[in-house]
XYZ file of C-alpha atoms in Angstrom:
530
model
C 104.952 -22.315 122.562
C 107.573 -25.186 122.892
C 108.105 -26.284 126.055
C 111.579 -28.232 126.592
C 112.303 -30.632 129.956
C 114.658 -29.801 132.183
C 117.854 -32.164 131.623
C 119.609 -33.156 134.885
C 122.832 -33.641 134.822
C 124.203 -36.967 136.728
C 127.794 -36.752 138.428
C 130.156 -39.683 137.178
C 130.678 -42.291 139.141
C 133.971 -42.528 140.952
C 135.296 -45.482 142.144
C 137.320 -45.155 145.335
C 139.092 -49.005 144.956
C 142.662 -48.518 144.296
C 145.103 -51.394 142.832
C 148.867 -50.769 143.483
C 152.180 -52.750 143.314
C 154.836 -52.930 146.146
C 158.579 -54.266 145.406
C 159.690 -57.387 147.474
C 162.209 -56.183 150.091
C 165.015 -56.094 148.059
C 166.669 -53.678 149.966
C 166.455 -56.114 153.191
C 165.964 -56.354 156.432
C 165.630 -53.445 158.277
C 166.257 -52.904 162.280
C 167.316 -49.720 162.358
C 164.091 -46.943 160.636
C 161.202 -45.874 162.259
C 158.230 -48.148 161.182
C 155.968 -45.305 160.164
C 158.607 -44.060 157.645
C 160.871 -47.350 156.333
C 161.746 -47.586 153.004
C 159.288 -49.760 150.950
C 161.754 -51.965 149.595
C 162.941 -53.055 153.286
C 161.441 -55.373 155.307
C 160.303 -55.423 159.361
C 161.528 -59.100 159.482
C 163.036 -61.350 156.219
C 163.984 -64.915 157.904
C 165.600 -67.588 155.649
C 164.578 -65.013 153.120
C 167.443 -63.962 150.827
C 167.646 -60.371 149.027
C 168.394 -60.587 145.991
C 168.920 -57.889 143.196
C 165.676 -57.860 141.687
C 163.524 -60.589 144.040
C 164.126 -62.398 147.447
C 164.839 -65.992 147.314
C 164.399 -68.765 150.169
C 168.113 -70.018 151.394
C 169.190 -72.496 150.674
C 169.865 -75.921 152.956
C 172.463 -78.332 154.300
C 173.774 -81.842 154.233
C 175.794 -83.744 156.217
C 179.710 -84.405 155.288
C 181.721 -85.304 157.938
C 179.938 -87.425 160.476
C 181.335 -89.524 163.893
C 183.211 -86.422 165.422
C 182.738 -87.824 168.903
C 178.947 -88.508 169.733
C 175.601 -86.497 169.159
C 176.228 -84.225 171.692
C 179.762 -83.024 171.032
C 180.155 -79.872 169.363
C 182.576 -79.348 166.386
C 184.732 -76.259 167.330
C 186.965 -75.372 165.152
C 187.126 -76.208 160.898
C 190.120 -75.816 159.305
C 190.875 -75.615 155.569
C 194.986 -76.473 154.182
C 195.861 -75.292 150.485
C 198.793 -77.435 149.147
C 200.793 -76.969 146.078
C 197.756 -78.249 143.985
C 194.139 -78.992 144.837
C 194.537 -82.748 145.122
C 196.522 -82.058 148.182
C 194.002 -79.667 149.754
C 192.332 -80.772 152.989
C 189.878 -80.162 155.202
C 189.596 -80.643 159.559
C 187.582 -80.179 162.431
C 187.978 -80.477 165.562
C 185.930 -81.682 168.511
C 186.399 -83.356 171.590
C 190.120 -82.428 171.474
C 190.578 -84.348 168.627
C 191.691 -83.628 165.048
C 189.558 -85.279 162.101
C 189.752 -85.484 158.748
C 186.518 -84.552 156.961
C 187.818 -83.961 153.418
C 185.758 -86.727 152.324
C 181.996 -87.275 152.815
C 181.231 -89.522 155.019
C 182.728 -90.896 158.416
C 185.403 -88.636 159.401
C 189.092 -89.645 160.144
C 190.439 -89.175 163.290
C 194.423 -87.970 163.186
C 196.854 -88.596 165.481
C 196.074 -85.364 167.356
C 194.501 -86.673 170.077
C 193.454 -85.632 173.853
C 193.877 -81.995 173.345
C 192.551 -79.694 176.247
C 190.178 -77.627 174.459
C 188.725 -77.491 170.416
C 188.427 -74.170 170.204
C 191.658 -73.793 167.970
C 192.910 -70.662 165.177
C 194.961 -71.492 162.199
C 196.422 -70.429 159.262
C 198.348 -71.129 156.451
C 202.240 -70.482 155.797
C 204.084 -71.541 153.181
C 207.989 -70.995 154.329
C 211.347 -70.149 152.640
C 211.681 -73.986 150.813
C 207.770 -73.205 149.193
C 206.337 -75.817 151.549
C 202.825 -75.107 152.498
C 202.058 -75.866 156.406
C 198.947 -75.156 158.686
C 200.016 -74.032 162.178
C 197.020 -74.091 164.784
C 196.802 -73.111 168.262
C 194.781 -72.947 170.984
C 196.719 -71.179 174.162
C 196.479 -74.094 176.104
C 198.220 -76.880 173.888
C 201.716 -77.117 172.215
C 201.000 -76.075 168.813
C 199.986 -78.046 165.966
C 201.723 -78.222 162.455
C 200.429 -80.107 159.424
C 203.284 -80.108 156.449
C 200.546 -81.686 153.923
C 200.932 -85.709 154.950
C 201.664 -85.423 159.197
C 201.033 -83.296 162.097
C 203.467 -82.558 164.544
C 204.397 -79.995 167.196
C 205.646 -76.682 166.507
C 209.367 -76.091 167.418
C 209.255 -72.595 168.620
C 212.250 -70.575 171.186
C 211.798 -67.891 173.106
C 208.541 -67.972 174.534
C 206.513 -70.327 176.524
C 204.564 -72.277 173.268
C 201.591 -73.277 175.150
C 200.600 -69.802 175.607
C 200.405 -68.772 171.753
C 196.674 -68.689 170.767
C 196.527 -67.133 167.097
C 199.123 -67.959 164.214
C 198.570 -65.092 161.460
C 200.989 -63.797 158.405
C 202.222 -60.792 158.085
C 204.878 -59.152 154.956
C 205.764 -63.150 154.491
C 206.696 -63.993 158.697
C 204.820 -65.669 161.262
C 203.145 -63.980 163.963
C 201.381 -65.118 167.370
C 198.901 -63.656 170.049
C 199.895 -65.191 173.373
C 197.646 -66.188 175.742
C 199.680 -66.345 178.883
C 201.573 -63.866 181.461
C 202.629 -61.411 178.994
C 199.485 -61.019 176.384
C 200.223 -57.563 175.720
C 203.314 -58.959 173.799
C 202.984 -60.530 170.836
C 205.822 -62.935 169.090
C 206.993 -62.829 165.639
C 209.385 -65.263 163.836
C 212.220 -64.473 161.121
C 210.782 -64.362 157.689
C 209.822 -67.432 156.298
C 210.500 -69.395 159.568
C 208.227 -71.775 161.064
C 210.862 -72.653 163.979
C 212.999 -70.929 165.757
C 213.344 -68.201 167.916
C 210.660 -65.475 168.124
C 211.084 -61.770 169.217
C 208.999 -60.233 171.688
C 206.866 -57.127 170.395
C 205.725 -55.418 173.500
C 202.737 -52.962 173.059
C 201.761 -52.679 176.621
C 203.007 -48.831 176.236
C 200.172 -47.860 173.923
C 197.466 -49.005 175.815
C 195.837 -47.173 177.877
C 192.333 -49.360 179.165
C 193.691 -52.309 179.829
C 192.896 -55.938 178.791
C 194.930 -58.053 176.515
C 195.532 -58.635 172.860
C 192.714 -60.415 171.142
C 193.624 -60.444 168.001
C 195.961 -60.000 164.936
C 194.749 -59.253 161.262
C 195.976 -57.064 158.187
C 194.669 -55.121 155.322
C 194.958 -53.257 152.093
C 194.540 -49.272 151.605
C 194.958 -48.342 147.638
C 195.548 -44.578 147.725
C 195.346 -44.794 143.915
C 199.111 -43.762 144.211
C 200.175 -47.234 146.148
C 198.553 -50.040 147.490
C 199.628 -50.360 151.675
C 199.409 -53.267 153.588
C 198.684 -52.337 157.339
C 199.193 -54.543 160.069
C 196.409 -54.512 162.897
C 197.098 -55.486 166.677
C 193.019 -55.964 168.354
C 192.817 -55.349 172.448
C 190.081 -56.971 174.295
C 188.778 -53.548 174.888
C 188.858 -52.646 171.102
C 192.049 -50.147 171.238
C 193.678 -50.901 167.903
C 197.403 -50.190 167.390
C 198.229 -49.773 163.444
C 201.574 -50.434 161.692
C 202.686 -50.487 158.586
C 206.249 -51.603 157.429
C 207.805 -54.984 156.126
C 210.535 -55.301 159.375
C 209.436 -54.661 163.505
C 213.093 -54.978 164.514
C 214.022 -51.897 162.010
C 212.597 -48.619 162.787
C 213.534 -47.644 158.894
C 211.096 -50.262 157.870
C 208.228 -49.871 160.947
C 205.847 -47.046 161.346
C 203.354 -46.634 163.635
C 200.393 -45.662 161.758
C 197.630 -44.343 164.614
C 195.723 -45.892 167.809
C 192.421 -46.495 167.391
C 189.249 -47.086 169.257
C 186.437 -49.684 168.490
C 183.910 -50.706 170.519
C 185.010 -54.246 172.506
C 185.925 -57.267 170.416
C 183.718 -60.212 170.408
C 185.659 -63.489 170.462
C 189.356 -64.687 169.256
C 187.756 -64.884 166.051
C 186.571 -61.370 165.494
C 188.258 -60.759 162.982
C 188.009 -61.177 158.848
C 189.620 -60.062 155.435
C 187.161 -59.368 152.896
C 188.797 -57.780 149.343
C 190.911 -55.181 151.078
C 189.175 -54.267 153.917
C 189.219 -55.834 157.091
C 185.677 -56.152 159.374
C 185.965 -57.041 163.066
C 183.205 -58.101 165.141
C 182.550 -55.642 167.941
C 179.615 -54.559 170.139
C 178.479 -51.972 167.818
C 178.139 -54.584 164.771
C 180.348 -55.337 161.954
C 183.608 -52.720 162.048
C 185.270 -51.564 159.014
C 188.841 -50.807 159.689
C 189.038 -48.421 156.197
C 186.664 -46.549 157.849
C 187.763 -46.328 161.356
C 190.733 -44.797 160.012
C 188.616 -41.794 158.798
C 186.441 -41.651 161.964
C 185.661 -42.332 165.700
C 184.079 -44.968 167.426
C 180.464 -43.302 166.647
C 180.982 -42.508 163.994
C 182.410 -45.774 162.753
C 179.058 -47.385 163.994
C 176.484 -45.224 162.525
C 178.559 -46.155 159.177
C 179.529 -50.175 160.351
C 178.450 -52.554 157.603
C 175.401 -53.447 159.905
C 174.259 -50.097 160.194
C 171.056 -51.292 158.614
C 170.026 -53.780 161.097
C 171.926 -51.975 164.167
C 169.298 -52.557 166.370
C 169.291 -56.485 166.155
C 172.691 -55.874 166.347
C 172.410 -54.312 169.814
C 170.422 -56.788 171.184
C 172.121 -59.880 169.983
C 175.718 -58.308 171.358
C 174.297 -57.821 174.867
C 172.355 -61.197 175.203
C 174.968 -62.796 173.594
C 178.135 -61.022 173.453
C 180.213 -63.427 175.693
C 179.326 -66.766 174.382
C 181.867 -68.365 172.297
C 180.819 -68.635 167.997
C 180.956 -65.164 166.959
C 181.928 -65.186 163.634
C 182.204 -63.066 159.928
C 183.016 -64.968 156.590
C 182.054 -64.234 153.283
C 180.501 -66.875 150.845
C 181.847 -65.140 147.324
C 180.292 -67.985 145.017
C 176.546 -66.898 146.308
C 177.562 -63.403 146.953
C 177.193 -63.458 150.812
C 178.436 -62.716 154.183
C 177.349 -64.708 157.217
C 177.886 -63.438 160.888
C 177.178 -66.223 163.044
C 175.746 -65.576 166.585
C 175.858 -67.798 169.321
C 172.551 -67.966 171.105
C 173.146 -70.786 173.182
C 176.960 -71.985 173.104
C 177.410 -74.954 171.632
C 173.498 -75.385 171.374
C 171.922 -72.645 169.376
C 172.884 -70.175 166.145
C 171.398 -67.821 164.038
C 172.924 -65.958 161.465
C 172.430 -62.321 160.285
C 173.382 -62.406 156.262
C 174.221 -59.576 153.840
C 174.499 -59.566 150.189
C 177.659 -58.572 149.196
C 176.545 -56.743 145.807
C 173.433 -54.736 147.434
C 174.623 -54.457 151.221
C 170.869 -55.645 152.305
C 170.542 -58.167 155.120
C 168.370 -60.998 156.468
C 168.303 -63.185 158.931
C 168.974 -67.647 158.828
C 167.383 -69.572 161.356
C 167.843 -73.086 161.811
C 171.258 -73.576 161.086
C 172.768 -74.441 164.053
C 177.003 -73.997 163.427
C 179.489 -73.362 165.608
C 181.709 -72.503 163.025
C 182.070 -71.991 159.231
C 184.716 -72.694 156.711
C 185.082 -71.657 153.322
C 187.009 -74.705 151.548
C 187.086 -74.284 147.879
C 184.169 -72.824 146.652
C 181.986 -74.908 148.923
C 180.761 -73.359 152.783
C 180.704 -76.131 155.540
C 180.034 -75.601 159.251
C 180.791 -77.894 162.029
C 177.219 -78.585 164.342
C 176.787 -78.695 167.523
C 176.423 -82.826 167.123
C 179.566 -84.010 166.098
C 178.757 -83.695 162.211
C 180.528 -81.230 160.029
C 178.243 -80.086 157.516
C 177.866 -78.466 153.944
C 175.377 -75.617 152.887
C 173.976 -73.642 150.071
C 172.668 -77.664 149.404
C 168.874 -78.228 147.848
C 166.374 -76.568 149.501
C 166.199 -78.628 153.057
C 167.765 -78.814 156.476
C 168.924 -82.304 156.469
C 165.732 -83.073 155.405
C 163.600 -80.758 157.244
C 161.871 -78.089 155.262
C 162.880 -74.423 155.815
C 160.460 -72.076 157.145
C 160.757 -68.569 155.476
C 159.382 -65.501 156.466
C 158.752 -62.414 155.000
C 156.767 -58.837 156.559
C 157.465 -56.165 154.043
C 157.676 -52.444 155.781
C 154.589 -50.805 156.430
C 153.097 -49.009 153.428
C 151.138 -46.055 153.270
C 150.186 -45.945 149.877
C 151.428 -42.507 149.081
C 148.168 -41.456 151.237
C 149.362 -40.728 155.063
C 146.344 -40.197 156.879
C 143.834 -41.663 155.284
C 141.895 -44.971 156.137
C 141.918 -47.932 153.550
C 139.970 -51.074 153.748
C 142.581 -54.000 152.065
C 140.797 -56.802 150.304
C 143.077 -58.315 147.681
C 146.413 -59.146 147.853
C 148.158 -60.862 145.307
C 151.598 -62.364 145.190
C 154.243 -62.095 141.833
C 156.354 -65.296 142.201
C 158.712 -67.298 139.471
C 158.480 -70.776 140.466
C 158.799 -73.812 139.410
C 155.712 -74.797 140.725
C 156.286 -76.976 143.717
C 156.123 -74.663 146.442
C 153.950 -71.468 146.372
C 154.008 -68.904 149.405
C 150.993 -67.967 151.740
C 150.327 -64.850 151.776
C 148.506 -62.299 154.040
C 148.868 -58.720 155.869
C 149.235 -56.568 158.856
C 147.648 -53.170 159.500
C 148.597 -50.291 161.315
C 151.761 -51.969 162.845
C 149.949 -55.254 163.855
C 151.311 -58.868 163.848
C 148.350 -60.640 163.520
C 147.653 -61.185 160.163
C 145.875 -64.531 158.879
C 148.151 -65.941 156.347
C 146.584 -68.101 153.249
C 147.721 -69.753 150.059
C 146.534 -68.339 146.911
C 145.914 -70.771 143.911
C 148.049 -71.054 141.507
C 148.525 -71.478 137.605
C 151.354 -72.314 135.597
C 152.624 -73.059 132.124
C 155.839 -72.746 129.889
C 154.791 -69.413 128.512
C 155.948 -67.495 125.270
C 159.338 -65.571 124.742
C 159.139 -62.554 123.205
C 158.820 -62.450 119.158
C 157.969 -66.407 118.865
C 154.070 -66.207 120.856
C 151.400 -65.316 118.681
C 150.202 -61.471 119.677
C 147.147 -61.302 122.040
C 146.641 -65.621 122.355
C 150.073 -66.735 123.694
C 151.142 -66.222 127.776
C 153.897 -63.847 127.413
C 156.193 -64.648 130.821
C 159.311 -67.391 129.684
C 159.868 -70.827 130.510
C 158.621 -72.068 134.107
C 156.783 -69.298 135.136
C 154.243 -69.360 138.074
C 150.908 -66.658 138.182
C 149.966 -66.896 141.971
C 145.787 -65.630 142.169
C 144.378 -63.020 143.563
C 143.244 -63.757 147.685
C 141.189 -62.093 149.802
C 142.497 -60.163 153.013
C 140.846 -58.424 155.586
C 141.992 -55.332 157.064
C 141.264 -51.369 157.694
C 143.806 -48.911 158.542
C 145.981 -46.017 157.272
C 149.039 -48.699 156.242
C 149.874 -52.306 155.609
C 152.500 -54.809 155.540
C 152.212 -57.721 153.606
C 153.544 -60.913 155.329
C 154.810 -64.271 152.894
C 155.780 -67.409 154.211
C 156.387 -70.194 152.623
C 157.670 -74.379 153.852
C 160.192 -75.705 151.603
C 160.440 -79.041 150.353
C 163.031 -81.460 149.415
C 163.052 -81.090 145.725
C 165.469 -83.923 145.026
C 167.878 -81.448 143.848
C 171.099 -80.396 145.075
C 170.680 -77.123 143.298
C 167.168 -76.576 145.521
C 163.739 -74.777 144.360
C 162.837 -71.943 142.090
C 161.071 -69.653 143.991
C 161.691 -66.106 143.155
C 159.259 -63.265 144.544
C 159.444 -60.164 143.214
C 156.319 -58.054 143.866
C 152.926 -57.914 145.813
C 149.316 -56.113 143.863
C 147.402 -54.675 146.671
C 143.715 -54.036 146.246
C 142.208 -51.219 148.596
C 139.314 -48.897 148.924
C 140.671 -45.684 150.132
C 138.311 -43.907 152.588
C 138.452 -40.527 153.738
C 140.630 -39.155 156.805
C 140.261 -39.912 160.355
C-alpha cells in the first residue's frame, strides 16, 4: 500500500505597505472646504508658494528702485505710472510725505516741485485730450489737483465746483470725470469731451440711493453680447449700491441709459476698484466682486461666485480685522500671470497679499512684502514700502536680501481608504531644481499641525532626453533635474497632509531659483478599521 503525506497548503503572503503619489496643490489654496473632504490638489495653507499649472513654485523677491522718499519711517502712498507718446517719455512717481518724486530711474529718487501737500494718499489717471497730448491728473480731496503734461506739473484749472474736493480723476467715452470729496459727494463732476479745464457739470445721483453714504468710486467695463461690445459706466457708494449707465453723453437722455442699481457688499477703500480684460473686480467685504456677474445675480449670490470664492474664509477674516485700514488693493501682474490683492494689516506698517493665477483661478498667500501700494509700469510690478523706498518685484529669489520662507500643507488625504488607520513612514518629495535649494519635508495626521519637518538628501545630474540616452543605463529626466530621497516620517492615523518648506537663497540671479515641485510618494502600511 502507498502511503502519500499530506501537503499543506501555505496562504501567500500579503503585504499591507502601500506606496502612492499625491499632486502638489496646484489647484491652491483653499479656505473655503471642509478639511475632511478638500480636494487633493488644494492646499490648507500655500505661503510664498505659487500655483502653477503643473507644479508650485516659490515667489519670487524684490529690490530696491527708488530710494530717499523722506526717511525710513515714511510710507510711500501712492505710485503713479504716465504713458507719453512713446516709451522714452514714460514715467514713473510716488508719493510720500506730501511730496511728488520721480523714481523712473533706479536709484535716489527726484523730488518735483510738488511739494507740502496735505496728505499722499493720491488717485490718478491718464488723459490724453482733444490736441493728442497725454496728461496725468491726480487728486487727493484735500489738495488743488495735480497735472503733469509730460515735462511739468501744475494745477488743474477746473470751474464749477470747489477743486479741492475732487478725489478720483477717471475716463469715461473719451471725457473726464471726478468723485468729490466734499459737501455734495453724492454728485459727481464731468468735463466736456476731451477737456482737461473748464467747466464741469454736476451729475447728481443722490435720488437713487437709498442707504446712504457717499460715492466711493468711479470705474467702467466691457460686456460683449457676441452681437456688440458695451461699455458701462459704474458709479461705487460707500455702502456698495452701484448705479449703472451706459451711453456716450450724461447731458442727452438720447445718448444716457440707466442700466440697473445694484447691491454689493461695502467697498473697501478709494481704491477698490480695477479693470482686468473686460471685467471690472471691486474690493468689497465679501472678497473680490465681479461686476459681469453682479449683473446676473444678488449680493449672495455674487459672493458664493466672487473670484475669491475659494479662499472666502480668509477673506472674511482679513475684511473684518482689517477692513478700514487704508492699502486695500487689486492689480493684475499679466507678464507672470497674476493678480495681487494687497491687505493692510497694520497701516502703513504691515501687508500681506492673497495671489491668484490668472490662467487656473488658484490662490496663495505672500508674506513679507510689506507695500502700501503697487504699480504696474511697463511690464515691470513696483510697490512703494512703508520706508520711504519704492521697490521692484518678481526680482531673484530674495527680499532685499533676506531669504523667503515658503510654506506648503497639502489637504488632508485619505488615501481612497476613509476609515481605516495607516501608519506613514516614507515620504518623498518630486522637485526640478537646480540644485541649490531643496525643500524639507514632513507631515500632519488626522488634522494636526505638528509635524517634524526634515530635509531629504538629494542627487542630481544633467540627465538624458528622450531618444539620445542609451536604454536601461542613461537617467532619463532632462537637463538640471533634481531626485530628492526617500525620508522617514512618523505618523498613524486615518489621513495625512504633507507639509514642504523650503528658505530661499540669493542665487545671484535676477531671474531667481529653479525650484519646481510637482508631486509627493507616500509610503504607508494600511491597518484595519477603528
Amino acid at each position: 500500500m502507498r502511503l502519500t503525506a499530506a501537503v499543506k497548503r501555505s496562504t501567500p503572503f500579503r503585504s499591507n505597505v502601500e506606496t502612492t503619489s499625491i499632486p502638489a496643490p496646484t489647484g491652491g489654496w483653499d479656505a473655503i472646504s471642509a478639511l475632511a473632504n478638500m480636494p487633493e490638489d488644494r492646499a490648507v495653507q500655500l505661503d510664498n508658494w505659487v500655483p502653477r499649472t503643473g507644479w508650485i513654485e516659490p515667489r519670487k523677491g524684490y529690490t530696491s528702485w527708488g530710494t530717499g522718499l523722506g526717511t525710513s519711517s515714511t510710507p510711500v502712498e501712492t505710485v503713479m505710472a504716465y504713458y507719453g507718446t512713446t516709451s522714452a517719455s514714460d514715467k514713473l512717481f510716488a508719493i510720500a510725505g506730501g511730496t511728488f518724486y520721480d523714481v523712473t530711474s533706479q536709484g535716489a529718487a527726484v523730488a518735483t516741485t510738488v511739494t507740502g501737500m496735505a496728505n499722499s494718499k493720491w488717485q490718478y489717471c491718464n488723459f490724453t485730450n482733444s490736441s493728442g497730448t497725454t496728461y496725468l491728473i491726480a487728486c487727493n480731496g484735500v489738495d488743488t489737483p495735480k497735472i503733469y503734461n509730460g515735462s511739468v506739473w501744475a494745477d488743474t484749472a477746473i470751474t464749477g465746483v470747489t477743486q479741492t474736493e475732487l478725489i478720483q480723476p477717471y475716463v469715461y467715452q473719451g471725457r473726464l470725470w471726478f468723485v468729490r470729496n466734499g459737501s455734495s459727494t453724492l454728485s459727481p463732476v464731468y468735463l466736456a469731451v476731451g477737456a482737461i479745464a473748464g467747466a464741469a457739470t454736476a451729475f447728481p445721483l443722490g435720488n437713487f440711493i437709498t442707504k446712504g453714504g457717499y460715492m466711493m468710486a468711479i470705474a467702467s467695463w466691457s460686456v460683449d453680447t457676441r452681437q456688440t461690445v458695451n461699455d458701462y459706466l459704474a458709479f461705487v457708494t460707500s455702502r456698495g449700491q452701484v448705479i449703472v449707465y451706459y451711453g456716450t453723453d450724461p447731458a442727452s437722455a438720447p445718448d444716457w441709459t440707466l442700466v440697473g442699481l445694484y447691491n454689493l457688499g461695502r467697498p473697501l477703500g478709494r481704491r477698490c476698484t480695477r479693470k482686468i480684460a473686460g471685467d471690472l473686480a471691486v474690493i468689497t467685504v465679501d472678497g473680490i466682486t465681479s461686476m459681469n456677474t453682479m449683473l446676473l445675480a444678488d449680493r449672495a449670490t455674487g459672493a458664493r461666485q466672487s473670484i475669491t470664492e475659494n479662499i472666502f474664509g480668509a477673506i472674511q477674516t482679513a475684511t473684518s480685522l482689517y477692513g478700514d485700514n487704508f492699502g486695500w488693493q487689486f492689480i493684475d501682474y499679466p507678464v507672470s500671470s497674476l493678480a495681487l490683492l494687497n491687505i493692510p494689516v497694520t497701516e502703513n506698517t504691515e501687508q500681506m497679499q492673497f495671489v491668484m493665477n490668472t490662467i487656473t483661478g488658484a490662490w496663495c498667500r505672500f508674506l513679507g512684502l510689506n507695500g502700501n501700494v503697487w504699480e504696474l509700469f511697463g511690464d515691470q510690478l513696483f510697490f512703494g514700502g512703508n520706508d520711504g523706498t519704492v521697490y521692484l518685484w518678481d526680482y531673484g529669489s530674495v527680499d532685499d536680501g533676506d531669504p523667503i520662507t515658503c510654506t506648503a500643507k497639502s489637504a488632508f488625504n485619505y488615501f481612497r481608504t476613509r476609515g481605516y488607520t495607516k501608519r506613514f513612514t516614507l515620504l518623498q518629495p518630486v522637485i526640478t531644481s537646480d540644485g541649490n535649494v531643496i525643500p524639507g519635508t514632513g507631515i500632519n495626521v488626522d488634522f494636526g499641525a505638528d509635524g517634524t519637518i526634515s530635509t531629504p538628501n538629494i542627487s542630481t545630474g544633467n540627465g538624458s532626453l528622450w531618444n539620445f540616452g542609451v536604454w536601461d543605463t542613461a537617467v532619463w529626466g532632462g537637463s538640471g533635474f533634481t531626485q530628492a530621497n526617500w525620508i522617514t516620517v512618523s505618523g498613524i492615523g486615518h489621513c495625512a497632509s504633507v507639509i514642504t518648506q523650503v528658505a530661499t537663497g540669493d542665487t545671484g540671479s535676477s531671474d531667481g531659483l529653479l525650484l519646481q515641485l510637482n508631486s509627493w510618494n507616500v509610503m504607508y502600511e494600511r491597518g484595519g478599521p477603528l
